[in-house]
Structure formats: C-alpha cells, structure tokens
Amino acid sequence: MEAALARHHSATSLKSLLLNPYGFMAKYALGWQRPEPQGEVLALDPAALGSLLHEVLETAVGHLAVRGEAEVEAAVTRACREVGTAWETKRPVPPAALWRATLETVEEWARWALSFEEGLDFGQESYAELRFGYTNRAEHEGGAPWSTRSEVLLPGTDLRLRGVIDRLDLDRAGLRVRVVDYKSGRPLKNAVGLAGGGELQRPIYTAAVRQLLGPDWRVEALLAYPRQRTSLPLTDPDAVL
C-alpha cells in the first residue's frame, strides 16, 4: 500500500482511492486487472469510446503542423485510419458496418475538438495531449510550455500527480491559461463539489498548471463535449480544489 500511494496518481487512481479503496488496493497495490471480453461486441462501452477518442486526438496532433481547417481535417482522417487499424488487431471491435460508423462518429468529434474556439477571444498558444508529472519518461518536451518531467504534488499532501491535458491554451500577455478536458459522454448536471468523483480532473489539472506556470496565472477550466458540441466551465476552481 505504501508503494501504491507513492506512485504518480492520475484522476482515475485518485477517484478509486477516494471512493473505492478496496478496488484501489486490488488494482494498484496487488496489480489485479479485469480481463477484457474476447467475444464480439456490438458497441464500444463508454470507457472504450473515450479511449478511442483520446487516441485519435493524440495521433492527430502528432500529424498536425499547422492548425488550419483543412490541416485538422486531414490529420484527423489519417489518425482515425491508423488508430482504427491498430484497435482491430488488439481489441474486440463491433462488426464491420458498426465499426465504420463508430470511427466516422469519433472522427467528427475529434475534428470539432481540435477546432472549436468557443469563448477564446484572445490570441493564444494552443497545445494538445500535454503531459505533466512524467518524471520517468525519456526527455521529449515537444515544444511544451513546461518540462513534462517536473514533479507535481496535490496541494496539502505528498501525493504525486501526473496526467495528460487534452488541450491547453495560453495567453501570455494576460497571464491567462485555459485547460480543456474532452468527454465523450453526457454533460455533468448540477455538479456540486467533486460530483461523486466525476469532477476530479479539472481541479488536478488546475493545481498542476499553477505549479508548473506559477501562481500569477489565472486558470480557466472547461469540460468540452464533442458529442453535444458544448462546453461547461468550472466556475470556481479554487473552491473545488
């Protein structure tokens, strides 16, 4: 348990630690894993659908040199083809027609996720799939605004954090930073506090950004829902944190 607590925590592991400590012990201390189904599936479950979207986004960003409309569309199309092929070799996927429809839907979501500019009324630098807290990772900053190997702690604790921020926009002149977290499910409704563990990522990302950029930056945090093409701001990051 000491070793499990000393690991670099993600929002997923902290949610388990807070709400399901026995599950935390099983997965992170004992190393138990739930077996994946081997039979044919008719549809991806929400977790798998979210993983597929994020893999497509990360792959698309790797192909993206300029963020114009045509460039985003081409990068996302290529990423969907590559990720889809990889999934077919290592995971159970729906039958061919349903799988093609799933990939087309995810491609549409990813295109919106990399191009939506809601509320961004300032000139900004934009980053996608931006890592923090990966202290054991081979040094590869990729133009990031901070060292991805820097240690990040959860405020008030000695718990170490790491994660991947889906999108980060910087306004250096105004010392403003916006963190965007993409979700493939339904928007949170009447979220209060940590929303039963569903509102952990944005406070963690807020804390990480402040430690890595400095306390003078004003942090805004958004949940973005490509399926509904809407975004939800975190109104008081300090209170939630």
JSON list of C-alpha atoms in Angstrom, two decimals:
[
{"chain": "A", "resi": 1, "resn": "MET", "atom": "CA", "xyz": [0.00, 0.00, 0.00]},
{"chain": "A", "resi": 2, "resn": "GLU", "atom": "CA", "xyz": [2.89, 2.38, 0.72]},
{"chain": "A", "resi": 3, "resn": "ALA", "atom": "CA", "xyz": [4.26, 1.74, -2.75]},
{"chain": "A", "resi": 4, "resn": "ALA", "atom": "CA", "xyz": [0.82, 2.21, -4.30]},
{"chain": "A", "resi": 5, "resn": "LEU", "atom": "CA", "xyz": [0.33, 5.54, -2.52]},
{"chain": "A", "resi": 6, "resn": "ALA", "atom": "CA", "xyz": [3.81, 6.68, -3.59]},
{"chain": "A", "resi": 7, "resn": "ARG", "atom": "CA", "xyz": [3.03, 6.17, -7.30]},
{"chain": "A", "resi": 8, "resn": "HIS", "atom": "CA", "xyz": [2.24, 9.07, -9.61]},
{"chain": "A", "resi": 9, "resn": "HIS", "atom": "CA", "xyz": [-1.53, 9.46, -9.37]},
{"chain": "A", "resi": 10, "resn": "SER", "atom": "CA", "xyz": [-3.99, 10.22, -12.12]},
{"chain": "A", "resi": 11, "resn": "ALA", "atom": "CA", "xyz": [-7.57, 11.38, -11.67]},
{"chain": "A", "resi": 12, "resn": "THR", "atom": "CA", "xyz": [-8.60, 7.74, -12.21]},
{"chain": "A", "resi": 13, "resn": "SER", "atom": "CA", "xyz": [-6.45, 6.38, -9.39]},
{"chain": "A", "resi": 14, "resn": "LEU", "atom": "CA", "xyz": [-7.41, 9.21, -7.01]},
{"chain": "A", "resi": 15, "resn": "LYS", "atom": "CA", "xyz": [-11.10, 8.60, -7.72]},
{"chain": "A", "resi": 16, "resn": "SER", "atom": "CA", "xyz": [-10.61, 4.94, -6.83]},
{"chain": "A", "resi": 17, "resn": "LEU", "atom": "CA", "xyz": [-8.65, 5.88, -3.70]},
{"chain": "A", "resi": 18, "resn": "LEU", "atom": "CA", "xyz": [-11.43, 8.23, -2.54]},
{"chain": "A", "resi": 19, "resn": "LEU", "atom": "CA", "xyz": [-14.50, 6.17, -3.45]},
{"chain": "A", "resi": 20, "resn": "ASN", "atom": "CA", "xyz": [-13.35, 2.55, -3.70]},
{"chain": "A", "resi": 21, "resn": "PRO", "atom": "CA", "xyz": [-10.23, 1.94, -1.59]},
{"chain": "A", "resi": 22, "resn": "TYR", "atom": "CA", "xyz": [-10.55, -1.84, -1.84]},
{"chain": "A", "resi": 23, "resn": "GLY", "atom": "CA", "xyz": [-10.57, -1.51, -5.62]},
{"chain": "A", "resi": 24, "resn": "PHE", "atom": "CA", "xyz": [-7.56, 0.80, -5.37]},
{"chain": "A", "resi": 25, "resn": "MET", "atom": "CA", "xyz": [-5.69, -1.82, -3.35]},
{"chain": "A", "resi": 26, "resn": "ALA", "atom": "CA", "xyz": [-6.61, -4.59, -5.80]},
{"chain": "A", "resi": 27, "resn": "LYS", "atom": "CA", "xyz": [-5.52, -2.69, -8.90]},
{"chain": "A", "resi": 28, "resn": "TYR", "atom": "CA", "xyz": [-2.63, -0.51, -7.79]},
{"chain": "A", "resi": 29, "resn": "ALA", "atom": "CA", "xyz": [-1.16, -2.47, -4.84]},
{"chain": "A", "resi": 30, "resn": "LEU", "atom": "CA", "xyz": [-1.80, -6.06, -5.96]},
{"chain": "A", "resi": 31, "resn": "GLY", "atom": "CA", "xyz": [-1.73, -5.43, -9.70]},
{"chain": "A", "resi": 32, "resn": "TRP", "atom": "CA", "xyz": [-5.01, -7.22, -10.44]},
{"chain": "A", "resi": 33, "resn": "GLN", "atom": "CA", "xyz": [-6.63, -6.40, -13.78]},
{"chain": "A", "resi": 34, "resn": "ARG", "atom": "CA", "xyz": [-10.13, -7.06, -15.01]},
{"chain": "A", "resi": 35, "resn": "PRO", "atom": "CA", "xyz": [-10.00, -9.31, -18.09]},
{"chain": "A", "resi": 36, "resn": "GLU", "atom": "CA", "xyz": [-11.25, -7.74, -21.31]},
{"chain": "A", "resi": 37, "resn": "PRO", "atom": "CA", "xyz": [-14.07, -9.56, -23.15]},
{"chain": "A", "resi": 38, "resn": "GLN", "atom": "CA", "xyz": [-12.81, -11.69, -26.01]},
{"chain": "A", "resi": 39, "resn": "GLY", "atom": "CA", "xyz": [-16.10, -12.17, -27.85]},
{"chain": "A", "resi": 40, "resn": "GLU", "atom": "CA", "xyz": [-17.57, -9.90, -30.50]},
{"chain": "A", "resi": 41, "resn": "VAL", "atom": "CA", "xyz": [-19.12, -6.69, -29.22]},
{"chain": "A", "resi": 42, "resn": "LEU", "atom": "CA", "xyz": [-21.91, -4.71, -30.87]},
{"chain": "A", "resi": 43, "resn": "ALA", "atom": "CA", "xyz": [-20.83, -1.35, -29.49]},
{"chain": "A", "resi": 44, "resn": "LEU", "atom": "CA", "xyz": [-17.93, 0.12, -27.51]},
{"chain": "A", "resi": 45, "resn": "ASP", "atom": "CA", "xyz": [-18.67, 0.86, -23.87]},
{"chain": "A", "resi": 46, "resn": "PRO", "atom": "CA", "xyz": [-18.31, 4.50, -22.74]},
{"chain": "A", "resi": 47, "resn": "ALA", "atom": "CA", "xyz": [-14.79, 3.99, -21.35]},
{"chain": "A", "resi": 48, "resn": "ALA", "atom": "CA", "xyz": [-13.56, 2.37, -24.57]},
{"chain": "A", "resi": 49, "resn": "LEU", "atom": "CA", "xyz": [-15.22, 5.07, -26.66]},
{"chain": "A", "resi": 50, "resn": "GLY", "atom": "CA", "xyz": [-13.45, 7.74, -24.61]},
{"chain": "A", "resi": 51, "resn": "SER", "atom": "CA", "xyz": [-10.12, 5.94, -25.02]},
{"chain": "A", "resi": 52, "resn": "LEU", "atom": "CA", "xyz": [-10.64, 5.73, -28.78]},
{"chain": "A", "resi": 53, "resn": "LEU", "atom": "CA", "xyz": [-11.38, 9.46, -29.00]},
{"chain": "A", "resi": 54, "resn": "HIS", "atom": "CA", "xyz": [-8.27, 10.37, -27.00]},
{"chain": "A", "resi": 55, "resn": "GLU", "atom": "CA", "xyz": [-6.03, 8.08, -29.04]},
{"chain": "A", "resi": 56, "resn": "VAL", "atom": "CA", "xyz": [-7.32, 9.67, -32.22]},
{"chain": "A", "resi": 57, "resn": "LEU", "atom": "CA", "xyz": [-6.73, 13.17, -30.81]},
{"chain": "A", "resi": 58, "resn": "GLU", "atom": "CA", "xyz": [-3.18, 12.36, -29.70]},
{"chain": "A", "resi": 59, "resn": "THR", "atom": "CA", "xyz": [-2.33, 10.75, -33.04]},
{"chain": "A", "resi": 60, "resn": "ALA", "atom": "CA", "xyz": [-3.88, 13.63, -34.99]},
{"chain": "A", "resi": 61, "resn": "VAL", "atom": "CA", "xyz": [-1.87, 16.21, -33.03]},
{"chain": "A", "resi": 62, "resn": "GLY", "atom": "CA", "xyz": [1.28, 14.30, -33.93]},
{"chain": "A", "resi": 63, "resn": "HIS", "atom": "CA", "xyz": [0.43, 14.78, -37.62]},
{"chain": "A", "resi": 64, "resn": "LEU", "atom": "CA", "xyz": [-0.57, 18.43, -37.26]},
{"chain": "A", "resi": 65, "resn": "ALA", "atom": "CA", "xyz": [1.98, 21.10, -38.10]},
{"chain": "A", "resi": 66, "resn": "VAL", "atom": "CA", "xyz": [-0.46, 23.94, -38.85]},
{"chain": "A", "resi": 67, "resn": "ARG", "atom": "CA", "xyz": [-3.92, 24.17, -37.28]},
{"chain": "A", "resi": 68, "resn": "GLY", "atom": "CA", "xyz": [-5.97, 25.27, -40.27]},
{"chain": "A", "resi": 69, "resn": "GLU", "atom": "CA", "xyz": [-9.34, 23.74, -41.10]},
{"chain": "A", "resi": 70, "resn": "ALA", "atom": "CA", "xyz": [-8.01, 21.65, -43.98]},
{"chain": "A", "resi": 71, "resn": "GLU", "atom": "CA", "xyz": [-4.96, 20.53, -41.98]},
{"chain": "A", "resi": 72, "resn": "VAL", "atom": "CA", "xyz": [-7.09, 19.48, -38.98]},
{"chain": "A", "resi": 73, "resn": "GLU", "atom": "CA", "xyz": [-9.45, 17.52, -41.21]},
{"chain": "A", "resi": 74, "resn": "ALA", "atom": "CA", "xyz": [-6.60, 15.70, -42.96]},
{"chain": "A", "resi": 75, "resn": "ALA", "atom": "CA", "xyz": [-4.79, 14.93, -39.69]},
{"chain": "A", "resi": 76, "resn": "VAL", "atom": "CA", "xyz": [-7.93, 13.59, -38.02]},
{"chain": "A", "resi": 77, "resn": "THR", "atom": "CA", "xyz": [-8.84, 11.43, -41.02]},
{"chain": "A", "resi": 78, "resn": "ARG", "atom": "CA", "xyz": [-5.36, 9.93, -41.07]},
{"chain": "A", "resi": 79, "resn": "ALA", "atom": "CA", "xyz": [-5.39, 9.40, -37.28]},
{"chain": "A", "resi": 80, "resn": "CYS", "atom": "CA", "xyz": [-8.76, 7.62, -37.38]},
{"chain": "A", "resi": 81, "resn": "ARG", "atom": "CA", "xyz": [-7.47, 5.27, -40.05]},
{"chain": "A", "resi": 82, "resn": "GLU", "atom": "CA", "xyz": [-4.29, 4.47, -38.11]},
{"chain": "A", "resi": 83, "resn": "VAL", "atom": "CA", "xyz": [-5.92, 4.11, -34.69]},
{"chain": "A", "resi": 84, "resn": "GLY", "atom": "CA", "xyz": [-8.83, 2.11, -36.10]},
{"chain": "A", "resi": 85, "resn": "THR", "atom": "CA", "xyz": [-6.45, -0.36, -37.74]},
{"chain": "A", "resi": 86, "resn": "ALA", "atom": "CA", "xyz": [-4.46, -0.74, -34.52]},
{"chain": "A", "resi": 87, "resn": "TRP", "atom": "CA", "xyz": [-7.63, -1.36, -32.48]},
{"chain": "A", "resi": 88, "resn": "GLU", "atom": "CA", "xyz": [-8.74, -4.11, -34.86]},
{"chain": "A", "resi": 89, "resn": "THR", "atom": "CA", "xyz": [-5.54, -6.04, -34.15]},
{"chain": "A", "resi": 90, "resn": "LYS", "atom": "CA", "xyz": [-5.58, -5.84, -30.36]},
{"chain": "A", "resi": 91, "resn": "ARG", "atom": "CA", "xyz": [-9.16, -5.27, -29.14]},
{"chain": "A", "resi": 92, "resn": "PRO", "atom": "CA", "xyz": [-12.62, -6.67, -29.73]},
{"chain": "A", "resi": 93, "resn": "VAL", "atom": "CA", "xyz": [-14.48, -4.26, -32.03]},
{"chain": "A", "resi": 94, "resn": "PRO", "atom": "CA", "xyz": [-18.06, -4.20, -33.36]},
{"chain": "A", "resi": 95, "resn": "PRO", "atom": "CA", "xyz": [-18.97, -5.82, -36.69]},
{"chain": "A", "resi": 96, "resn": "ALA", "atom": "CA", "xyz": [-17.60, -4.05, -39.75]},
{"chain": "A", "resi": 97, "resn": "ALA", "atom": "CA", "xyz": [-20.55, -1.76, -40.56]},
{"chain": "A", "resi": 98, "resn": "LEU", "atom": "CA", "xyz": [-20.99, -0.69, -36.93]},
{"chain": "A", "resi": 99, "resn": "TRP", "atom": "CA", "xyz": [-17.24, -0.23, -36.51]},
{"chain": "A", "resi": 100, "resn": "ARG", "atom": "CA", "xyz": [-17.07, 2.04, -39.57]},
{"chain": "A", "resi": 101, "resn": "ALA", "atom": "CA", "xyz": [-19.94, 4.10, -38.18]},
{"chain": "A", "resi": 102, "resn": "THR", "atom": "CA", "xyz": [-18.17, 4.37, -34.81]},
{"chain": "A", "resi": 103, "resn": "LEU", "atom": "CA", "xyz": [-14.96, 5.58, -36.45]},
{"chain": "A", "resi": 104, "resn": "GLU", "atom": "CA", "xyz": [-16.89, 8.13, -38.52]},
{"chain": "A", "resi": 105, "resn": "THR", "atom": "CA", "xyz": [-18.54, 9.47, -35.37]},
{"chain": "A", "resi": 106, "resn": "VAL", "atom": "CA", "xyz": [-15.23, 9.69, -33.49]},
{"chain": "A", "resi": 107, "resn": "GLU", "atom": "CA", "xyz": [-13.64, 11.42, -36.50]},
{"chain": "A", "resi": 108, "resn": "GLU", "atom": "CA", "xyz": [-16.39, 14.05, -36.40]},
{"chain": "A", "resi": 109, "resn": "TRP", "atom": "CA", "xyz": [-15.92, 14.54, -32.64]},
{"chain": "A", "resi": 110, "resn": "ALA", "atom": "CA", "xyz": [-12.15, 14.84, -32.97]},
{"chain": "A", "resi": 111, "resn": "ARG", "atom": "CA", "xyz": [-12.43, 17.38, -35.77]},
{"chain": "A", "resi": 112, "resn": "TRP", "atom": "CA", "xyz": [-14.64, 19.57, -33.57]},
{"chain": "A", "resi": 113, "resn": "ALA", "atom": "CA", "xyz": [-12.41, 19.07, -30.52]},
{"chain": "A", "resi": 114, "resn": "LEU", "atom": "CA", "xyz": [-9.32, 20.35, -32.34]},
{"chain": "A", "resi": 115, "resn": "SER", "atom": "CA", "xyz": [-11.03, 23.32, -33.96]},
{"chain": "A", "resi": 116, "resn": "PHE", "atom": "CA", "xyz": [-13.67, 24.72, -31.59]},
{"chain": "A", "resi": 117, "resn": "GLU", "atom": "CA", "xyz": [-12.84, 28.21, -30.34]},
{"chain": "A", "resi": 118, "resn": "GLU", "atom": "CA", "xyz": [-15.79, 28.96, -28.06]},
{"chain": "A", "resi": 119, "resn": "GLY", "atom": "CA", "xyz": [-15.10, 31.96, -25.86]},
{"chain": "A", "resi": 120, "resn": "LEU", "atom": "CA", "xyz": [-11.47, 32.29, -26.91]},
{"chain": "A", "resi": 121, "resn": "ASP", "atom": "CA", "xyz": [-11.30, 36.00, -27.60]},
{"chain": "A", "resi": 122, "resn": "PHE", "atom": "CA", "xyz": [-7.54, 36.35, -27.19]},
{"chain": "A", "resi": 123, "resn": "GLY", "atom": "CA", "xyz": [-4.57, 35.34, -29.24]},
{"chain": "A", "resi": 124, "resn": "GLN", "atom": "CA", "xyz": [-3.26, 32.16, -27.71]},
{"chain": "A", "resi": 125, "resn": "GLU", "atom": "CA", "xyz": [-0.76, 29.37, -27.96]},
{"chain": "A", "resi": 126, "resn": "SER", "atom": "CA", "xyz": [-2.51, 26.01, -28.09]},
{"chain": "A", "resi": 127, "resn": "TYR", "atom": "CA", "xyz": [-1.21, 22.62, -27.03]},
{"chain": "A", "resi": 128, "resn": "ALA", "atom": "CA", "xyz": [-2.88, 19.22, -27.15]},
{"chain": "A", "resi": 129, "resn": "GLU", "atom": "CA", "xyz": [-2.27, 15.97, -25.24]},
{"chain": "A", "resi": 130, "resn": "LEU", "atom": "CA", "xyz": [0.11, 17.86, -22.94]},
{"chain": "A", "resi": 131, "resn": "ARG", "atom": "CA", "xyz": [1.77, 15.71, -20.25]},
{"chain": "A", "resi": 132, "resn": "PHE", "atom": "CA", "xyz": [2.86, 16.62, -16.74]},
{"chain": "A", "resi": 133, "resn": "GLY", "atom": "CA", "xyz": [4.47, 14.65, -13.91]},
{"chain": "A", "resi": 134, "resn": "TYR", "atom": "CA", "xyz": [6.05, 12.00, -16.15]},
{"chain": "A", "resi": 135, "resn": "THR", "atom": "CA", "xyz": [9.31, 12.01, -14.21]},
{"chain": "A", "resi": 136, "resn": "ASN", "atom": "CA", "xyz": [10.48, 8.63, -15.53]},
{"chain": "A", "resi": 137, "resn": "ARG", "atom": "CA", "xyz": [9.72, 9.40, -19.16]},
{"chain": "A", "resi": 138, "resn": "ALA", "atom": "CA", "xyz": [12.54, 9.92, -21.63]},
{"chain": "A", "resi": 139, "resn": "GLU", "atom": "CA", "xyz": [13.04, 13.65, -22.08]},
{"chain": "A", "resi": 140, "resn": "HIS", "atom": "CA", "xyz": [10.94, 14.82, -25.01]},
{"chain": "A", "resi": 141, "resn": "GLU", "atom": "CA", "xyz": [9.30, 18.17, -24.46]},
{"chain": "A", "resi": 142, "resn": "GLY", "atom": "CA", "xyz": [7.90, 18.60, -27.96]},
{"chain": "A", "resi": 143, "resn": "GLY", "atom": "CA", "xyz": [7.64, 22.39, -27.56]},
{"chain": "A", "resi": 144, "resn": "ALA", "atom": "CA", "xyz": [5.68, 22.11, -24.30]},
{"chain": "A", "resi": 145, "resn": "PRO", "atom": "CA", "xyz": [5.43, 25.24, -22.10]},
{"chain": "A", "resi": 146, "resn": "TRP", "atom": "CA", "xyz": [6.98, 23.30, -19.18]},
{"chain": "A", "resi": 147, "resn": "SER", "atom": "CA", "xyz": [9.17, 20.29, -18.53]},
{"chain": "A", "resi": 148, "resn": "THR", "atom": "CA", "xyz": [6.94, 17.23, -18.70]},
{"chain": "A", "resi": 149, "resn": "ARG", "atom": "CA", "xyz": [9.26, 15.58, -16.16]},
{"chain": "A", "resi": 150, "resn": "SER", "atom": "CA", "xyz": [8.70, 18.17, -13.41]},
{"chain": "A", "resi": 151, "resn": "GLU", "atom": "CA", "xyz": [7.30, 16.80, -10.15]},
{"chain": "A", "resi": 152, "resn": "VAL", "atom": "CA", "xyz": [3.73, 17.91, -9.33]},
{"chain": "A", "resi": 153, "resn": "LEU", "atom": "CA", "xyz": [2.12, 17.42, -5.90]},
{"chain": "A", "resi": 154, "resn": "LEU", "atom": "CA", "xyz": [-1.52, 17.52, -4.85]},
{"chain": "A", "resi": 155, "resn": "PRO", "atom": "CA", "xyz": [-1.71, 20.66, -2.63]},
{"chain": "A", "resi": 156, "resn": "GLY", "atom": "CA", "xyz": [-1.67, 19.88, 1.08]},
{"chain": "A", "resi": 157, "resn": "THR", "atom": "CA", "xyz": [-0.46, 16.31, 0.55]},
{"chain": "A", "resi": 158, "resn": "ASP", "atom": "CA", "xyz": [2.63, 14.41, -0.55]},
{"chain": "A", "resi": 159, "resn": "LEU", "atom": "CA", "xyz": [0.68, 12.62, -3.29]},
{"chain": "A", "resi": 160, "resn": "ARG", "atom": "CA", "xyz": [2.45, 12.91, -6.65]},
{"chain": "A", "resi": 161, "resn": "LEU", "atom": "CA", "xyz": [0.38, 13.68, -9.73]},
{"chain": "A", "resi": 162, "resn": "ARG", "atom": "CA", "xyz": [0.67, 13.02, -13.42]},
{"chain": "A", "resi": 163, "resn": "GLY", "atom": "CA", "xyz": [-1.72, 13.35, -16.29]},
{"chain": "A", "resi": 164, "resn": "VAL", "atom": "CA", "xyz": [-2.34, 14.33, -19.89]},
{"chain": "A", "resi": 165, "resn": "ILE", "atom": "CA", "xyz": [-4.21, 17.57, -20.52]},
{"chain": "A", "resi": 166, "resn": "ASP", "atom": "CA", "xyz": [-6.35, 17.24, -23.63]},
{"chain": "A", "resi": 167, "resn": "ARG", "atom": "CA", "xyz": [-5.89, 20.88, -24.65]},
{"chain": "A", "resi": 168, "resn": "LEU", "atom": "CA", "xyz": [-4.22, 23.90, -23.09]},
{"chain": "A", "resi": 169, "resn": "ASP", "atom": "CA", "xyz": [-4.49, 27.49, -24.38]},
{"chain": "A", "resi": 170, "resn": "LEU", "atom": "CA", "xyz": [-2.10, 30.19, -23.16]},
{"chain": "A", "resi": 171, "resn": "ASP", "atom": "CA", "xyz": [-2.48, 33.96, -23.27]},
{"chain": "A", "resi": 172, "resn": "ARG", "atom": "CA", "xyz": [0.95, 35.09, -22.11]},
{"chain": "A", "resi": 173, "resn": "ALA", "atom": "CA", "xyz": [0.17, 38.81, -22.30]},
{"chain": "A", "resi": 174, "resn": "GLY", "atom": "CA", "xyz": [-2.84, 38.48, -19.99]},
{"chain": "A", "resi": 175, "resn": "LEU", "atom": "CA", "xyz": [-1.37, 35.63, -17.89]},
{"chain": "A", "resi": 176, "resn": "ARG", "atom": "CA", "xyz": [-4.46, 33.55, -18.67]},
{"chain": "A", "resi": 177, "resn": "VAL", "atom": "CA", "xyz": [-4.49, 29.83, -19.25]},
{"chain": "A", "resi": 178, "resn": "ARG", "atom": "CA", "xyz": [-7.40, 27.63, -20.23]},
{"chain": "A", "resi": 179, "resn": "VAL", "atom": "CA", "xyz": [-7.49, 23.89, -19.60]},
{"chain": "A", "resi": 180, "resn": "VAL", "atom": "CA", "xyz": [-9.87, 21.87, -21.76]},
{"chain": "A", "resi": 181, "resn": "ASP", "atom": "CA", "xyz": [-10.83, 18.28, -20.93]},
{"chain": "A", "resi": 182, "resn": "TYR", "atom": "CA", "xyz": [-12.76, 16.37, -23.61]},
{"chain": "A", "resi": 183, "resn": "LYS", "atom": "CA", "xyz": [-15.55, 14.00, -22.57]},
{"chain": "A", "resi": 184, "resn": "SER", "atom": "CA", "xyz": [-17.34, 11.56, -24.85]},
{"chain": "A", "resi": 185, "resn": "GLY", "atom": "CA", "xyz": [-20.32, 11.03, -22.50]},
{"chain": "A", "resi": 186, "resn": "ARG", "atom": "CA", "xyz": [-23.16, 13.21, -21.31]},
{"chain": "A", "resi": 187, "resn": "PRO", "atom": "CA", "xyz": [-22.51, 16.61, -19.68]},
{"chain": "A", "resi": 188, "resn": "LEU", "atom": "CA", "xyz": [-22.46, 16.78, -15.89]},
{"chain": "A", "resi": 189, "resn": "LYS", "atom": "CA", "xyz": [-25.71, 18.10, -14.46]},
{"chain": "A", "resi": 190, "resn": "ASN", "atom": "CA", "xyz": [-25.97, 20.07, -11.23]},
{"chain": "A", "resi": 191, "resn": "ALA", "atom": "CA", "xyz": [-22.38, 19.22, -10.35]},
{"chain": "A", "resi": 192, "resn": "VAL", "atom": "CA", "xyz": [-21.64, 20.06, -6.71]},
{"chain": "A", "resi": 193, "resn": "GLY", "atom": "CA", "xyz": [-18.17, 19.78, -5.21]},
{"chain": "A", "resi": 194, "resn": "LEU", "atom": "CA", "xyz": [-16.36, 16.78, -6.65]},
{"chain": "A", "resi": 195, "resn": "ALA", "atom": "CA", "xyz": [-19.58, 15.44, -8.21]},
{"chain": "A", "resi": 196, "resn": "GLY", "atom": "CA", "xyz": [-19.12, 11.93, -6.85]},
{"chain": "A", "resi": 197, "resn": "GLY", "atom": "CA", "xyz": [-15.60, 11.74, -8.20]},
{"chain": "A", "resi": 198, "resn": "GLY", "atom": "CA", "xyz": [-16.59, 12.92, -11.67]},
{"chain": "A", "resi": 199, "resn": "GLU", "atom": "CA", "xyz": [-15.07, 16.35, -11.07]},
{"chain": "A", "resi": 200, "resn": "LEU", "atom": "CA", "xyz": [-11.51, 15.37, -10.17]},
{"chain": "A", "resi": 201, "resn": "GLN", "atom": "CA", "xyz": [-9.60, 16.01, -13.37]},
{"chain": "A", "resi": 202, "resn": "ARG", "atom": "CA", "xyz": [-10.09, 19.74, -13.64]},
{"chain": "A", "resi": 203, "resn": "PRO", "atom": "CA", "xyz": [-9.03, 20.57, -10.05]},
{"chain": "A", "resi": 204, "resn": "ILE", "atom": "CA", "xyz": [-5.97, 18.32, -10.50]},
{"chain": "A", "resi": 205, "resn": "TYR", "atom": "CA", "xyz": [-5.12, 20.00, -13.80]},
{"chain": "A", "resi": 206, "resn": "THR", "atom": "CA", "xyz": [-5.66, 23.44, -12.24]},
{"chain": "A", "resi": 207, "resn": "ALA", "atom": "CA", "xyz": [-3.23, 22.60, -9.44]},
{"chain": "A", "resi": 208, "resn": "ALA", "atom": "CA", "xyz": [-0.68, 21.20, -11.91]},
{"chain": "A", "resi": 209, "resn": "VAL", "atom": "CA", "xyz": [-0.83, 24.23, -14.21]},
{"chain": "A", "resi": 210, "resn": "ARG", "atom": "CA", "xyz": [-0.37, 26.64, -11.30]},
{"chain": "A", "resi": 211, "resn": "GLN", "atom": "CA", "xyz": [2.65, 24.74, -10.01]},
{"chain": "A", "resi": 212, "resn": "LEU", "atom": "CA", "xyz": [4.22, 24.49, -13.46]},
{"chain": "A", "resi": 213, "resn": "LEU", "atom": "CA", "xyz": [3.50, 28.02, -14.73]},
{"chain": "A", "resi": 214, "resn": "GLY", "atom": "CA", "xyz": [3.42, 29.97, -11.46]},
{"chain": "A", "resi": 215, "resn": "PRO", "atom": "CA", "xyz": [0.79, 31.46, -9.12]},
{"chain": "A", "resi": 216, "resn": "ASP", "atom": "CA", "xyz": [0.26, 34.64, -11.17]},
{"chain": "A", "resi": 217, "resn": "TRP", "atom": "CA", "xyz": [-1.61, 32.85, -13.92]},
{"chain": "A", "resi": 218, "resn": "ARG", "atom": "CA", "xyz": [-5.42, 32.87, -13.93]},
{"chain": "A", "resi": 219, "resn": "VAL", "atom": "CA", "xyz": [-6.65, 29.38, -14.73]},
{"chain": "A", "resi": 220, "resn": "GLU", "atom": "CA", "xyz": [-9.93, 28.63, -16.50]},
{"chain": "A", "resi": 221, "resn": "ALA", "atom": "CA", "xyz": [-11.10, 25.04, -16.82]},
{"chain": "A", "resi": 222, "resn": "LEU", "atom": "CA", "xyz": [-13.60, 23.69, -19.34]},
{"chain": "A", "resi": 223, "resn": "LEU", "atom": "CA", "xyz": [-15.21, 20.33, -19.92]},
{"chain": "A", "resi": 224, "resn": "ALA", "atom": "CA", "xyz": [-15.85, 20.01, -23.66]},
{"chain": "A", "resi": 225, "resn": "TYR", "atom": "CA", "xyz": [-18.38, 17.52, -25.02]},
{"chain": "A", "resi": 226, "resn": "PRO", "atom": "CA", "xyz": [-17.80, 16.81, -28.74]},
{"chain": "A", "resi": 227, "resn": "ARG", "atom": "CA", "xyz": [-20.96, 14.70, -28.98]},
{"chain": "A", "resi": 228, "resn": "GLN", "atom": "CA", "xyz": [-23.14, 17.64, -27.92]},
{"chain": "A", "resi": 229, "resn": "ARG", "atom": "CA", "xyz": [-20.74, 20.33, -29.23]},
{"chain": "A", "resi": 230, "resn": "THR", "atom": "CA", "xyz": [-20.91, 22.19, -25.96]},
{"chain": "A", "resi": 231, "resn": "SER", "atom": "CA", "xyz": [-18.59, 23.14, -23.13]},
{"chain": "A", "resi": 232, "resn": "LEU", "atom": "CA", "xyz": [-19.04, 23.52, -19.38]},
{"chain": "A", "resi": 233, "resn": "PRO", "atom": "CA", "xyz": [-16.84, 25.91, -17.38]},
{"chain": "A", "resi": 234, "resn": "LEU", "atom": "CA", "xyz": [-15.65, 25.20, -13.85]},
{"chain": "A", "resi": 235, "resn": "THR", "atom": "CA", "xyz": [-17.00, 28.31, -12.13]},
{"chain": "A", "resi": 236, "resn": "ASP", "atom": "CA", "xyz": [-14.80, 28.23, -9.00]},
{"chain": "A", "resi": 237, "resn": "PRO", "atom": "CA", "xyz": [-11.66, 26.07, -9.40]},
{"chain": "A", "resi": 238, "resn": "ASP", "atom": "CA", "xyz": [-10.28, 27.26, -6.03]},
{"chain": "A", "resi": 239, "resn": "ALA", "atom": "CA", "xyz": [-13.33, 26.08, -4.08]},
{"chain": "A", "resi": 240, "resn": "VAL", "atom": "CA", "xyz": [-13.35, 22.68, -5.77]},
{"chain": "A", "resi": 241, "resn": "LEU", "atom": "CA", "xyz": [-9.59, 22.31, -5.31]}
]
